[in-house]
Amino acid sequence: MERASCLLLLLLPLVHVSATTPEPCELDDEDFRCVCNFSEPQPDWSEAFQCVSAVEVEIRAGGLNLEPFLKRVDADADPRQYADTVKALRVRRLTVGAAQVPAQLLVGALRVLAYSRLKELTLEDLKITGTMPPLPLEATGLALSSLRLRNVSWATGRSWLAELQQWLKPGLKVLSIAQAHPPAFSCEQVRAFPALTSLDLSDNPGLGERGLIAALCPHKFPALQNLALRNTGMETPTGVCAALAAAGVQPHSLDLSHNSLRATVNPSAPRCMWFSALNSLNLSFAGLEQVPKGLPAKLRVLDLSCNRLNRAPQPDELPEVDNLTLDGNPFLVSGTALPQEGSMNSGVVPACARSTLSVGVSGTLVLLQGARGFA
């Protein structure tokens, strides 16, 4: 008993240290997901080696400047010498966030990852400094199916997408660009995305309908099927229709939720004829008090949920639609008070308000159709 008591006394400091200084990296029991959060001023980066067996890897650097890495690694070294080792890694989804990253270091990482089996890459809360060097002749692009960018700033200005694109193979299917800095990019320099089926520009509130025309570079998204524009400063469905027509984009699914949409159309604005390819339109959480004018004549899916409709829409107000969703509007909820002028009551059904809070920033839900297949 005495020996057991002594052993417990020896273990107590270890338990205390473990409780107060958590490890920066955690790997789950199935060796599937590994998360690293390097929040210390001088982190031990070698802890990330725990993640070499994981399929999903998330690494956040606590806002640290990674420029000192340029002194420790040769970003210009030929990565082919590591090709077999990198190809053996299990990682398929990688998230890198919260850091200041020199463009040379980013390019060095992309060159190495080009030999991996990585399919989905997410960059969040990053500040890319310096200019990105051109793609070497012997370099191979990164074969991604999904690329997600959120709150990433680029020192290269409007040319950032073209410079990043040169490091990617042309098979990208899903692209998400949220909180972009700058929000626009140079269409003249961007090459076509021949395989891209889903584009998400959500959570760029300064984009607007005029900026949308610039963002949807004409003839650069020939295979686009799903377009998400949540919280992007869109004003009317008709205005979006005109922007899409100007850009020559005809998605099958269009998400305009979480915009403050107007139901009326500017009488001086030219009428826009919706393209027949569109079969799904999401106008939920748009603050609508009536069905907007100028909707497509026929839809398979129309979502008007969680708006401020105080009465059931009349048949002549709606397009021909197979699946209409009106859940969460005041006229369907008994006891919901109508909004009074100057009052704090917005007329939003409480369940929809809770849903908005639970979802948080709308663009966090990325369109991933067709991007889950691993090589």
mmCIF file of C-alpha atoms in Angstrom:
data_model
loop_
_atom_site.group_PDB
_atom_site.id
_atom_site.type_symbol
_atom_site.label_atom_id
_atom_site.label_comp_id
_atom_site.label_asym_id
_atom_site.label_seq_id
_atom_site.Cartn_x
_atom_site.Cartn_y
_atom_site.Cartn_z
ATOM 1 C CA MET A 1 0.000 0.000 0.000
ATOM 2 C CA GLU A 2 2.841 2.385 0.884
ATOM 3 C CA ARG A 3 4.527 1.751 -2.461
ATOM 4 C CA ALA A 4 1.242 2.410 -4.274
ATOM 5 C CA SER A 5 0.813 5.705 -2.420
ATOM 6 C CA CYS A 6 4.329 6.805 -3.389
ATOM 7 C CA LEU A 7 3.643 5.913 -7.014
ATOM 8 C CA LEU A 8 0.488 8.022 -7.011
ATOM 9 C CA LEU A 9 2.403 10.965 -5.568
ATOM 10 C CA LEU A 10 4.926 10.679 -8.387
ATOM 11 C CA LEU A 11 2.177 10.601 -11.014
ATOM 12 C CA LEU A 12 0.270 13.621 -9.698
ATOM 13 C CA PRO A 13 2.635 16.222 -11.215
ATOM 14 C CA LEU A 14 2.375 14.472 -14.591
ATOM 15 C CA VAL A 15 -1.422 14.542 -14.418
ATOM 16 C CA HIS A 16 -1.318 18.231 -13.509
ATOM 17 C CA VAL A 17 0.976 19.089 -16.409
ATOM 18 C CA SER A 18 -1.183 17.106 -18.814
ATOM 19 C CA ALA A 19 -4.304 18.966 -17.676
ATOM 20 C CA THR A 20 -2.798 22.464 -17.905
ATOM 21 C CA THR A 21 -0.625 22.122 -21.015
ATOM 22 C CA PRO A 22 -2.597 20.281 -23.683
ATOM 23 C CA GLU A 23 -0.747 18.802 -26.608
ATOM 24 C CA PRO A 24 -0.950 20.979 -29.759
ATOM 25 C CA CYS A 25 -1.921 17.997 -31.943
ATOM 26 C CA GLU A 26 -4.626 15.399 -31.429
ATOM 27 C CA LEU A 27 -5.073 12.254 -33.521
ATOM 28 C CA ASP A 28 -8.302 10.296 -33.138
ATOM 29 C CA ASP A 29 -8.366 6.621 -32.247
ATOM 30 C CA GLU A 30 -9.006 5.554 -35.835
ATOM 31 C CA ASP A 31 -5.994 7.491 -37.176
ATOM 32 C CA PHE A 32 -8.462 9.269 -39.477
ATOM 33 C CA ARG A 33 -8.558 12.919 -38.331
ATOM 34 C CA CYS A 34 -5.682 14.920 -36.861
ATOM 35 C CA VAL A 35 -5.966 18.516 -35.608
ATOM 36 C CA CYS A 36 -3.047 20.759 -34.628
ATOM 37 C CA ASN A 37 -3.403 24.172 -32.998
ATOM 38 C CA PHE A 38 0.001 25.783 -32.534
ATOM 39 C CA SER A 39 -0.939 28.684 -30.270
ATOM 40 C CA GLU A 40 2.347 29.006 -28.354
ATOM 41 C CA PRO A 41 4.762 31.832 -29.344
ATOM 42 C CA GLN A 42 7.473 29.271 -30.089
ATOM 43 C CA PRO A 43 5.652 26.032 -30.907
ATOM 44 C CA ASP A 44 7.237 22.658 -31.375
ATOM 45 C CA TRP A 45 6.355 22.094 -35.023
ATOM 46 C CA SER A 46 7.630 18.519 -34.866
ATOM 47 C CA GLU A 47 4.394 17.612 -33.042
ATOM 48 C CA ALA A 48 2.709 17.677 -36.459
ATOM 49 C CA PHE A 49 4.440 14.396 -37.314
ATOM 50 C CA GLN A 50 1.603 12.746 -35.368
ATOM 51 C CA CYS A 51 -0.604 13.496 -38.381
ATOM 52 C CA VAL A 52 1.354 11.513 -40.983
ATOM 53 C CA SER A 53 -1.085 8.590 -40.733
ATOM 54 C CA ALA A 54 -4.294 10.663 -40.860
ATOM 55 C CA VAL A 55 -6.699 11.055 -43.784
ATOM 56 C CA GLU A 56 -8.010 14.456 -42.647
ATOM 57 C CA VAL A 57 -5.452 16.948 -41.323
ATOM 58 C CA GLU A 58 -6.108 20.421 -39.912
ATOM 59 C CA ILE A 59 -3.210 22.671 -38.923
ATOM 60 C CA ARG A 60 -3.615 26.170 -37.456
ATOM 61 C CA ALA A 61 -0.663 28.354 -36.568
ATOM 62 C CA GLY A 62 -2.198 30.869 -34.159
ATOM 63 C CA GLY A 63 -1.530 33.824 -36.470
ATOM 64 C CA LEU A 64 2.243 33.265 -36.436
ATOM 65 C CA ASN A 65 4.507 34.517 -39.210
ATOM 66 C CA LEU A 66 6.011 31.499 -40.969
ATOM 67 C CA GLU A 67 8.788 33.441 -42.676
ATOM 68 C CA PRO A 68 11.477 31.897 -40.375
ATOM 69 C CA PHE A 69 10.763 28.581 -42.121
ATOM 70 C CA LEU A 70 12.474 29.963 -45.229
ATOM 71 C CA LYS A 71 15.751 29.836 -43.327
ATOM 72 C CA ARG A 72 15.210 26.224 -42.260
ATOM 73 C CA VAL A 73 13.945 24.687 -45.518
ATOM 74 C CA ASP A 74 14.866 25.080 -49.168
ATOM 75 C CA ALA A 75 11.574 26.071 -50.765
ATOM 76 C CA ASP A 76 13.182 25.842 -54.212
ATOM 77 C CA ALA A 77 14.494 22.282 -53.769
ATOM 78 C CA ASP A 78 13.377 19.695 -56.304
ATOM 79 C CA PRO A 79 10.485 17.846 -54.584
ATOM 80 C CA ARG A 80 10.882 14.773 -56.790
ATOM 81 C CA GLN A 81 13.388 13.418 -54.308
ATOM 82 C CA TYR A 82 10.522 13.130 -51.787
ATOM 83 C CA ALA A 83 7.926 11.847 -54.277
ATOM 84 C CA ASP A 84 7.682 8.250 -53.011
ATOM 85 C CA THR A 85 7.458 9.327 -49.357
ATOM 86 C CA VAL A 86 4.811 11.954 -50.037
ATOM 87 C CA LYS A 87 2.770 9.605 -52.214
ATOM 88 C CA ALA A 88 2.622 7.099 -49.352
ATOM 89 C CA LEU A 89 0.809 9.583 -47.075
ATOM 90 C CA ARG A 90 -2.889 8.871 -46.411
ATOM 91 C CA VAL A 91 -3.970 12.521 -46.304
ATOM 92 C CA ARG A 92 -6.876 13.377 -48.630
ATOM 93 C CA ARG A 93 -8.222 16.532 -46.952
ATOM 94 C CA LEU A 94 -5.949 19.267 -45.638
ATOM 95 C CA THR A 95 -6.846 22.519 -43.874
ATOM 96 C CA VAL A 96 -4.218 25.173 -43.143
ATOM 97 C CA GLY A 97 -5.197 28.313 -41.241
ATOM 98 C CA ALA A 98 -4.304 31.283 -39.061
ATOM 99 C CA ALA A 99 -0.841 32.242 -40.301
ATOM 100 C CA GLN A 100 1.220 34.717 -42.286
ATOM 101 C CA VAL A 101 2.720 32.706 -45.119
ATOM 102 C CA PRO A 102 5.398 33.873 -47.568
ATOM 103 C CA ALA A 103 4.300 33.097 -51.117
ATOM 104 C CA GLN A 104 7.581 31.259 -51.719
ATOM 105 C CA LEU A 105 6.823 28.923 -48.816
ATOM 106 C CA LEU A 106 3.270 28.332 -50.048
ATOM 107 C CA VAL A 107 4.556 27.447 -53.489
ATOM 108 C CA GLY A 108 7.126 25.089 -51.989
ATOM 109 C CA ALA A 109 4.375 23.282 -50.098
ATOM 110 C CA LEU A 110 2.182 23.048 -53.212
ATOM 111 C CA ARG A 111 5.079 21.563 -55.194
ATOM 112 C CA VAL A 112 5.546 18.831 -52.594
ATOM 113 C CA LEU A 113 1.802 18.158 -52.238
ATOM 114 C CA ALA A 114 1.568 17.679 -56.005
ATOM 115 C CA TYR A 115 3.071 14.210 -55.422
ATOM 116 C CA SER A 116 0.513 13.349 -52.739
ATOM 117 C CA ARG A 117 -2.991 11.916 -53.056
ATOM 118 C CA LEU A 118 -4.550 15.082 -51.608
ATOM 119 C CA LYS A 119 -8.010 15.849 -53.040
ATOM 120 C CA GLU A 120 -9.426 18.671 -50.894
ATOM 121 C CA LEU A 121 -7.465 21.726 -49.755
ATOM 122 C CA THR A 122 -8.789 24.493 -47.474
ATOM 123 C CA LEU A 123 -6.920 27.725 -46.729
ATOM 124 C CA GLU A 124 -8.423 29.897 -43.965
ATOM 125 C CA ASP A 125 -7.425 33.131 -42.238
ATOM 126 C CA LEU A 126 -4.120 33.421 -44.081
ATOM 127 C CA LYS A 127 -2.079 36.419 -45.165
ATOM 128 C CA ILE A 128 0.041 35.554 -48.191
ATOM 129 C CA THR A 129 3.050 37.877 -48.424
ATOM 130 C CA GLY A 130 5.296 38.441 -51.405
ATOM 131 C CA THR A 131 4.799 37.373 -55.004
ATOM 132 C CA MET A 132 4.302 33.821 -56.184
ATOM 133 C CA PRO A 133 7.088 32.559 -58.453
ATOM 134 C CA PRO A 134 6.148 31.059 -61.845
ATOM 135 C CA LEU A 135 5.613 27.337 -62.271
ATOM 136 C CA PRO A 136 8.901 25.594 -63.154
ATOM 137 C CA LEU A 137 8.884 23.591 -66.380
ATOM 138 C CA GLU A 138 9.493 20.304 -64.570
ATOM 139 C CA ALA A 139 6.813 20.924 -61.907
ATOM 140 C CA THR A 140 3.520 19.039 -61.860
ATOM 141 C CA GLY A 141 0.263 20.614 -60.740
ATOM 142 C CA LEU A 142 -1.798 19.649 -57.703
ATOM 143 C CA ALA A 143 -4.663 17.298 -58.684
ATOM 144 C CA LEU A 144 -7.370 18.728 -56.413
ATOM 145 C CA SER A 145 -11.091 18.127 -56.735
ATOM 146 C CA SER A 146 -12.001 20.817 -54.154
ATOM 147 C CA LEU A 147 -10.334 24.111 -53.203
ATOM 148 C CA ARG A 148 -11.795 26.285 -50.439
ATOM 149 C CA LEU A 149 -10.477 29.729 -49.550
ATOM 150 C CA ARG A 150 -11.811 31.798 -46.636
ATOM 151 C CA ASN A 151 -10.425 35.133 -45.451
ATOM 152 C CA VAL A 152 -7.195 34.821 -47.429
ATOM 153 C CA SER A 153 -5.398 38.030 -48.407
ATOM 154 C CA TRP A 154 -2.887 38.229 -51.230
ATOM 155 C CA ALA A 155 -0.082 40.717 -51.761
ATOM 156 C CA THR A 156 -0.366 40.208 -55.526
ATOM 157 C CA GLY A 157 -3.719 42.012 -55.811
ATOM 158 C CA ARG A 158 -6.205 40.956 -58.497
ATOM 159 C CA SER A 159 -3.816 38.457 -60.101
ATOM 160 C CA TRP A 160 -3.929 36.068 -57.133
ATOM 161 C CA LEU A 161 -6.314 33.514 -58.648
ATOM 162 C CA ALA A 162 -4.363 33.259 -61.896
ATOM 163 C CA GLU A 163 -1.107 32.816 -59.975
ATOM 164 C CA LEU A 164 -2.631 30.136 -57.750
ATOM 165 C CA GLN A 165 -4.305 28.406 -60.698
ATOM 166 C CA GLN A 166 -1.000 27.676 -62.417
ATOM 167 C CA TRP A 167 -0.146 25.278 -59.563
ATOM 168 C CA LEU A 168 -3.359 23.267 -60.071
ATOM 169 C CA LYS A 169 -4.231 20.630 -62.608
ATOM 170 C CA PRO A 170 -7.369 21.435 -64.663
ATOM 171 C CA GLY A 171 -9.603 18.829 -62.953
ATOM 172 C CA LEU A 172 -10.857 21.073 -60.104
ATOM 173 C CA LYS A 173 -14.594 20.458 -59.536
ATOM 174 C CA VAL A 174 -15.442 22.620 -56.495
ATOM 175 C CA LEU A 175 -14.184 26.148 -55.779
ATOM 176 C CA SER A 176 -15.226 28.239 -52.762
ATOM 177 C CA ILE A 177 -13.986 31.815 -52.267
ATOM 178 C CA ALA A 178 -15.303 33.544 -49.112
ATOM 179 C CA GLN A 179 -14.251 36.845 -47.526
ATOM 180 C CA ALA A 180 -11.783 37.386 -50.349
ATOM 181 C CA HIS A 181 -9.105 40.080 -50.157
ATOM 182 C CA PRO A 182 -9.331 41.458 -52.784
ATOM 183 C CA PRO A 183 -12.796 40.183 -53.763
ATOM 184 C CA ALA A 184 -12.177 40.571 -57.508
ATOM 185 C CA PHE A 185 -9.622 38.882 -59.725
ATOM 186 C CA SER A 186 -8.255 39.508 -63.186
ATOM 187 C CA CYS A 187 -10.340 37.591 -65.711
ATOM 188 C CA GLU A 188 -7.805 38.270 -68.444
ATOM 189 C CA GLN A 189 -5.178 36.242 -66.607
ATOM 190 C CA VAL A 190 -7.428 33.436 -65.362
ATOM 191 C CA ARG A 191 -7.582 30.319 -67.521
ATOM 192 C CA ALA A 192 -10.774 28.310 -67.943
ATOM 193 C CA PHE A 193 -11.870 25.814 -65.282
ATOM 194 C CA PRO A 194 -13.143 23.106 -67.648
ATOM 195 C CA ALA A 195 -14.271 20.619 -64.966
ATOM 196 C CA LEU A 196 -15.625 23.038 -62.334
ATOM 197 C CA THR A 197 -19.250 22.187 -61.504
ATOM 198 C CA SER A 198 -19.707 24.059 -58.168
ATOM 199 C CA LEU A 199 -18.711 27.656 -57.430
ATOM 200 C CA ASP A 200 -19.368 29.230 -54.016
ATOM 201 C CA LEU A 201 -18.796 32.984 -53.676
ATOM 202 C CA SER A 202 -20.761 33.304 -50.426
ATOM 203 C CA ASP A 203 -19.872 35.713 -47.622
ATOM 204 C CA ASN A 204 -18.495 38.428 -49.865
ATOM 205 C CA PRO A 205 -21.072 41.091 -48.897
ATOM 206 C CA GLY A 206 -19.377 43.779 -50.986
ATOM 207 C CA LEU A 207 -19.642 41.786 -54.207
ATOM 208 C CA GLY A 208 -23.043 43.003 -55.413
ATOM 209 C CA GLU A 209 -24.602 42.331 -58.787
ATOM 210 C CA ARG A 210 -22.107 44.486 -60.659
ATOM 211 C CA GLY A 211 -19.188 42.750 -58.994
ATOM 212 C CA LEU A 212 -20.760 39.403 -59.809
ATOM 213 C CA ILE A 213 -20.351 40.060 -63.519
ATOM 214 C CA ALA A 214 -16.625 40.656 -62.956
ATOM 215 C CA ALA A 215 -16.263 37.578 -60.749
ATOM 216 C CA LEU A 216 -17.989 35.246 -63.219
ATOM 217 C CA CYS A 217 -15.331 35.618 -65.877
ATOM 218 C CA PRO A 218 -17.081 34.968 -69.226
ATOM 219 C CA HIS A 219 -16.408 31.553 -70.747
ATOM 220 C CA LYS A 220 -14.164 30.495 -67.842
ATOM 221 C CA PHE A 221 -16.737 28.182 -66.157
ATOM 222 C CA PRO A 222 -18.234 26.147 -69.024
ATOM 223 C CA ALA A 223 -19.325 23.177 -66.861
ATOM 224 C CA LEU A 224 -20.790 25.139 -63.929
ATOM 225 C CA GLN A 225 -23.940 23.572 -62.443
ATOM 226 C CA ASN A 226 -24.172 24.911 -58.867
ATOM 227 C CA LEU A 227 -23.681 28.570 -57.937
ATOM 228 C CA ALA A 228 -23.924 29.781 -54.313
ATOM 229 C CA LEU A 229 -24.198 33.520 -53.628
ATOM 230 C CA ARG A 230 -25.244 33.633 -49.957
ATOM 231 C CA ASN A 231 -24.601 36.976 -48.239
ATOM 232 C CA THR A 232 -23.095 38.643 -51.296
ATOM 233 C CA GLY A 233 -25.048 41.899 -51.516
ATOM 234 C CA MET A 234 -27.482 40.681 -54.186
ATOM 235 C CA GLU A 235 -30.593 42.895 -54.445
ATOM 236 C CA THR A 236 -33.113 41.231 -56.766
ATOM 237 C CA PRO A 237 -33.377 37.895 -58.561
ATOM 238 C CA THR A 238 -33.818 39.832 -61.813
ATOM 239 C CA GLY A 239 -30.549 41.678 -61.244
ATOM 240 C CA VAL A 240 -28.770 38.376 -60.677
ATOM 241 C CA CYS A 241 -30.348 36.995 -63.841
ATOM 242 C CA ALA A 242 -28.921 39.910 -65.833
ATOM 243 C CA ALA A 243 -25.469 39.410 -64.292
ATOM 244 C CA LEU A 244 -25.499 35.715 -65.158
ATOM 245 C CA ALA A 245 -26.601 36.465 -68.698
ATOM 246 C CA ALA A 246 -23.793 39.017 -69.104
ATOM 247 C CA ALA A 247 -21.264 36.453 -67.889
ATOM 248 C CA GLY A 248 -22.698 33.645 -70.013
ATOM 249 C CA VAL A 249 -23.186 31.412 -66.963
ATOM 250 C CA GLN A 250 -26.183 29.048 -66.765
ATOM 251 C CA PRO A 251 -26.143 27.054 -63.511
ATOM 252 C CA HIS A 252 -28.744 24.399 -62.743
ATOM 253 C CA SER A 253 -28.898 25.393 -59.054
ATOM 254 C CA LEU A 254 -28.728 28.961 -57.702
ATOM 255 C CA ASP A 255 -28.542 29.865 -53.992
ATOM 256 C CA LEU A 256 -29.432 33.491 -53.174
ATOM 257 C CA SER A 257 -30.286 32.886 -49.521
ATOM 258 C CA HIS A 258 -29.090 35.212 -46.744
ATOM 259 C CA ASN A 259 -29.316 38.290 -48.998
ATOM 260 C CA SER A 260 -31.643 41.241 -48.312
ATOM 261 C CA LEU A 261 -33.660 40.848 -51.491
ATOM 262 C CA ARG A 262 -36.239 43.303 -52.819
ATOM 263 C CA ALA A 263 -39.467 41.836 -54.132
ATOM 264 C CA THR A 264 -40.057 44.611 -56.689
ATOM 265 C CA VAL A 265 -38.164 45.180 -59.908
ATOM 266 C CA ASN A 266 -36.790 48.502 -61.103
ATOM 267 C CA PRO A 267 -39.210 49.568 -63.879
ATOM 268 C CA SER A 268 -36.347 51.076 -65.893
ATOM 269 C CA ALA A 269 -34.292 47.882 -65.763
ATOM 270 C CA PRO A 270 -34.464 45.675 -68.870
ATOM 271 C CA ARG A 271 -36.417 42.460 -68.481
ATOM 272 C CA CYS A 272 -34.260 39.385 -68.069
ATOM 273 C CA MET A 273 -35.252 36.019 -69.493
ATOM 274 C CA TRP A 274 -34.091 33.214 -67.230
ATOM 275 C CA PHE A 275 -32.222 30.377 -68.889
ATOM 276 C CA SER A 276 -34.029 27.047 -69.099
ATOM 277 C CA ALA A 277 -31.179 25.129 -67.397
ATOM 278 C CA LEU A 278 -32.038 26.604 -63.982
ATOM 279 C CA ASN A 279 -34.223 24.169 -62.025
ATOM 280 C CA SER A 280 -33.488 25.008 -58.356
ATOM 281 C CA LEU A 281 -33.647 28.461 -56.737
ATOM 282 C CA ASN A 282 -33.037 29.144 -53.022
ATOM 283 C CA LEU A 283 -34.493 32.443 -51.736
ATOM 284 C CA SER A 284 -34.644 31.518 -48.033
ATOM 285 C CA PHE A 285 -33.592 33.908 -45.245
ATOM 286 C CA ALA A 286 -33.958 36.853 -47.658
ATOM 287 C CA GLY A 287 -36.362 39.069 -45.663
ATOM 288 C CA LEU A 288 -39.031 38.842 -48.376
ATOM 289 C CA GLU A 289 -42.532 40.056 -47.512
ATOM 290 C CA GLN A 290 -43.921 38.914 -50.848
ATOM 291 C CA VAL A 291 -42.870 36.665 -53.704
ATOM 292 C CA PRO A 292 -40.343 38.546 -55.855
ATOM 293 C CA LYS A 293 -41.223 39.628 -59.357
ATOM 294 C CA GLY A 294 -39.388 38.283 -62.352
ATOM 295 C CA LEU A 295 -38.826 34.678 -61.227
ATOM 296 C CA PRO A 296 -38.241 31.903 -63.762
ATOM 297 C CA ALA A 297 -41.438 30.601 -65.331
ATOM 298 C CA LYS A 298 -40.708 26.999 -64.354
ATOM 299 C CA LEU A 299 -38.644 25.441 -61.562
ATOM 300 C CA ARG A 300 -38.235 22.036 -60.037
ATOM 301 C CA VAL A 301 -37.363 23.458 -56.571
ATOM 302 C CA LEU A 302 -38.161 26.874 -55.074
ATOM 303 C CA ASP A 303 -37.215 27.574 -51.444
ATOM 304 C CA LEU A 304 -38.948 30.582 -49.843
ATOM 305 C CA SER A 305 -38.575 29.366 -46.265
ATOM 306 C CA CYS A 306 -37.759 31.628 -43.313
ATOM 307 C CA ASN A 307 -38.887 34.849 -44.958
ATOM 308 C CA ARG A 308 -41.508 37.367 -43.807
ATOM 309 C CA LEU A 309 -44.476 36.276 -45.920
ATOM 310 C CA ASN A 310 -47.634 37.218 -44.020
ATOM 311 C CA ARG A 311 -50.004 35.432 -46.397
ATOM 312 C CA ALA A 312 -49.946 32.405 -48.647
ATOM 313 C CA PRO A 313 -48.654 33.239 -52.144
ATOM 314 C CA GLN A 314 -51.285 33.253 -54.875
ATOM 315 C CA PRO A 315 -50.863 30.853 -57.806
ATOM 316 C CA ASP A 316 -50.289 33.723 -60.249
ATOM 317 C CA GLU A 317 -47.410 34.975 -58.045
ATOM 318 C CA LEU A 318 -45.494 31.724 -58.291
ATOM 319 C CA PRO A 319 -43.741 30.001 -61.162
ATOM 320 C CA GLU A 320 -44.684 26.508 -62.179
ATOM 321 C CA VAL A 321 -42.848 24.559 -59.474
ATOM 322 C CA ASP A 322 -42.692 20.908 -58.411
ATOM 323 C CA ASN A 323 -41.274 21.397 -54.905
ATOM 324 C CA LEU A 324 -42.172 24.604 -53.057
ATOM 325 C CA THR A 325 -40.882 25.227 -49.519
ATOM 326 C CA LEU A 326 -42.595 27.911 -47.393
ATOM 327 C CA ASP A 327 -41.682 26.688 -43.899
ATOM 328 C CA GLY A 328 -40.868 29.294 -41.277
ATOM 329 C CA ASN A 329 -42.965 32.149 -42.695
ATOM 330 C CA PRO A 330 -45.271 34.053 -40.296
ATOM 331 C CA PHE A 331 -48.510 33.107 -42.115
ATOM 332 C CA LEU A 332 -47.844 29.424 -41.313
ATOM 333 C CA VAL A 333 -47.151 29.960 -37.606
ATOM 334 C CA SER A 334 -50.107 30.763 -35.361
ATOM 335 C CA GLY A 335 -49.434 33.441 -32.790
ATOM 336 C CA THR A 336 -46.556 35.041 -34.702
ATOM 337 C CA ALA A 337 -46.872 38.773 -34.330
ATOM 338 C CA LEU A 338 -46.699 40.850 -37.481
ATOM 339 C CA PRO A 339 -43.845 43.350 -37.541
ATOM 340 C CA GLN A 340 -44.769 46.861 -36.504
ATOM 341 C CA GLU A 341 -43.095 49.894 -37.993
ATOM 342 C CA GLY A 342 -40.289 51.062 -35.736
ATOM 343 C CA SER A 343 -40.482 47.964 -33.554
ATOM 344 C CA MET A 344 -37.747 45.474 -32.783
ATOM 345 C CA ASN A 345 -39.911 42.614 -34.037
ATOM 346 C CA SER A 346 -38.616 41.659 -37.464
ATOM 347 C CA GLY A 347 -41.447 39.247 -38.177
ATOM 348 C CA VAL A 348 -39.027 36.324 -38.360
ATOM 349 C CA VAL A 349 -40.293 33.036 -36.976
ATOM 350 C CA PRO A 350 -38.277 32.101 -33.841
ATOM 351 C CA ALA A 351 -37.285 28.721 -35.280
ATOM 352 C CA CYS A 352 -35.730 30.487 -38.277
ATOM 353 C CA ALA A 353 -33.873 32.897 -36.003
ATOM 354 C CA ARG A 354 -32.398 29.950 -34.117
ATOM 355 C CA SER A 355 -31.512 28.303 -37.403
ATOM 356 C CA THR A 356 -29.626 31.405 -38.491
ATOM 357 C CA LEU A 357 -27.623 31.400 -35.272
ATOM 358 C CA SER A 358 -26.846 27.703 -35.510
ATOM 359 C CA VAL A 359 -25.678 27.949 -39.086
ATOM 360 C CA GLY A 360 -23.472 30.954 -38.358
ATOM 361 C CA VAL A 361 -21.678 32.300 -41.396
ATOM 362 C CA SER A 362 -23.580 30.871 -44.312
ATOM 363 C CA GLY A 363 -20.574 30.214 -46.524
ATOM 364 C CA THR A 364 -19.161 27.608 -44.172
ATOM 365 C CA LEU A 365 -21.339 25.084 -45.982
ATOM 366 C CA VAL A 366 -19.335 24.430 -49.130
ATOM 367 C CA LEU A 367 -20.814 22.759 -52.183
ATOM 368 C CA LEU A 368 -19.067 19.403 -52.313
ATOM 369 C CA GLN A 369 -21.164 17.521 -54.829
ATOM 370 C CA GLY A 370 -18.975 15.186 -56.766
ATOM 371 C CA ALA A 371 -15.851 15.975 -54.772
ATOM 372 C CA ARG A 372 -15.897 13.156 -52.244
ATOM 373 C CA GLY A 373 -14.392 10.477 -54.439
ATOM 374 C CA PHE A 374 -10.823 9.661 -53.488
ATOM 375 C CA ALA A 375 -8.285 8.327 -55.940
#
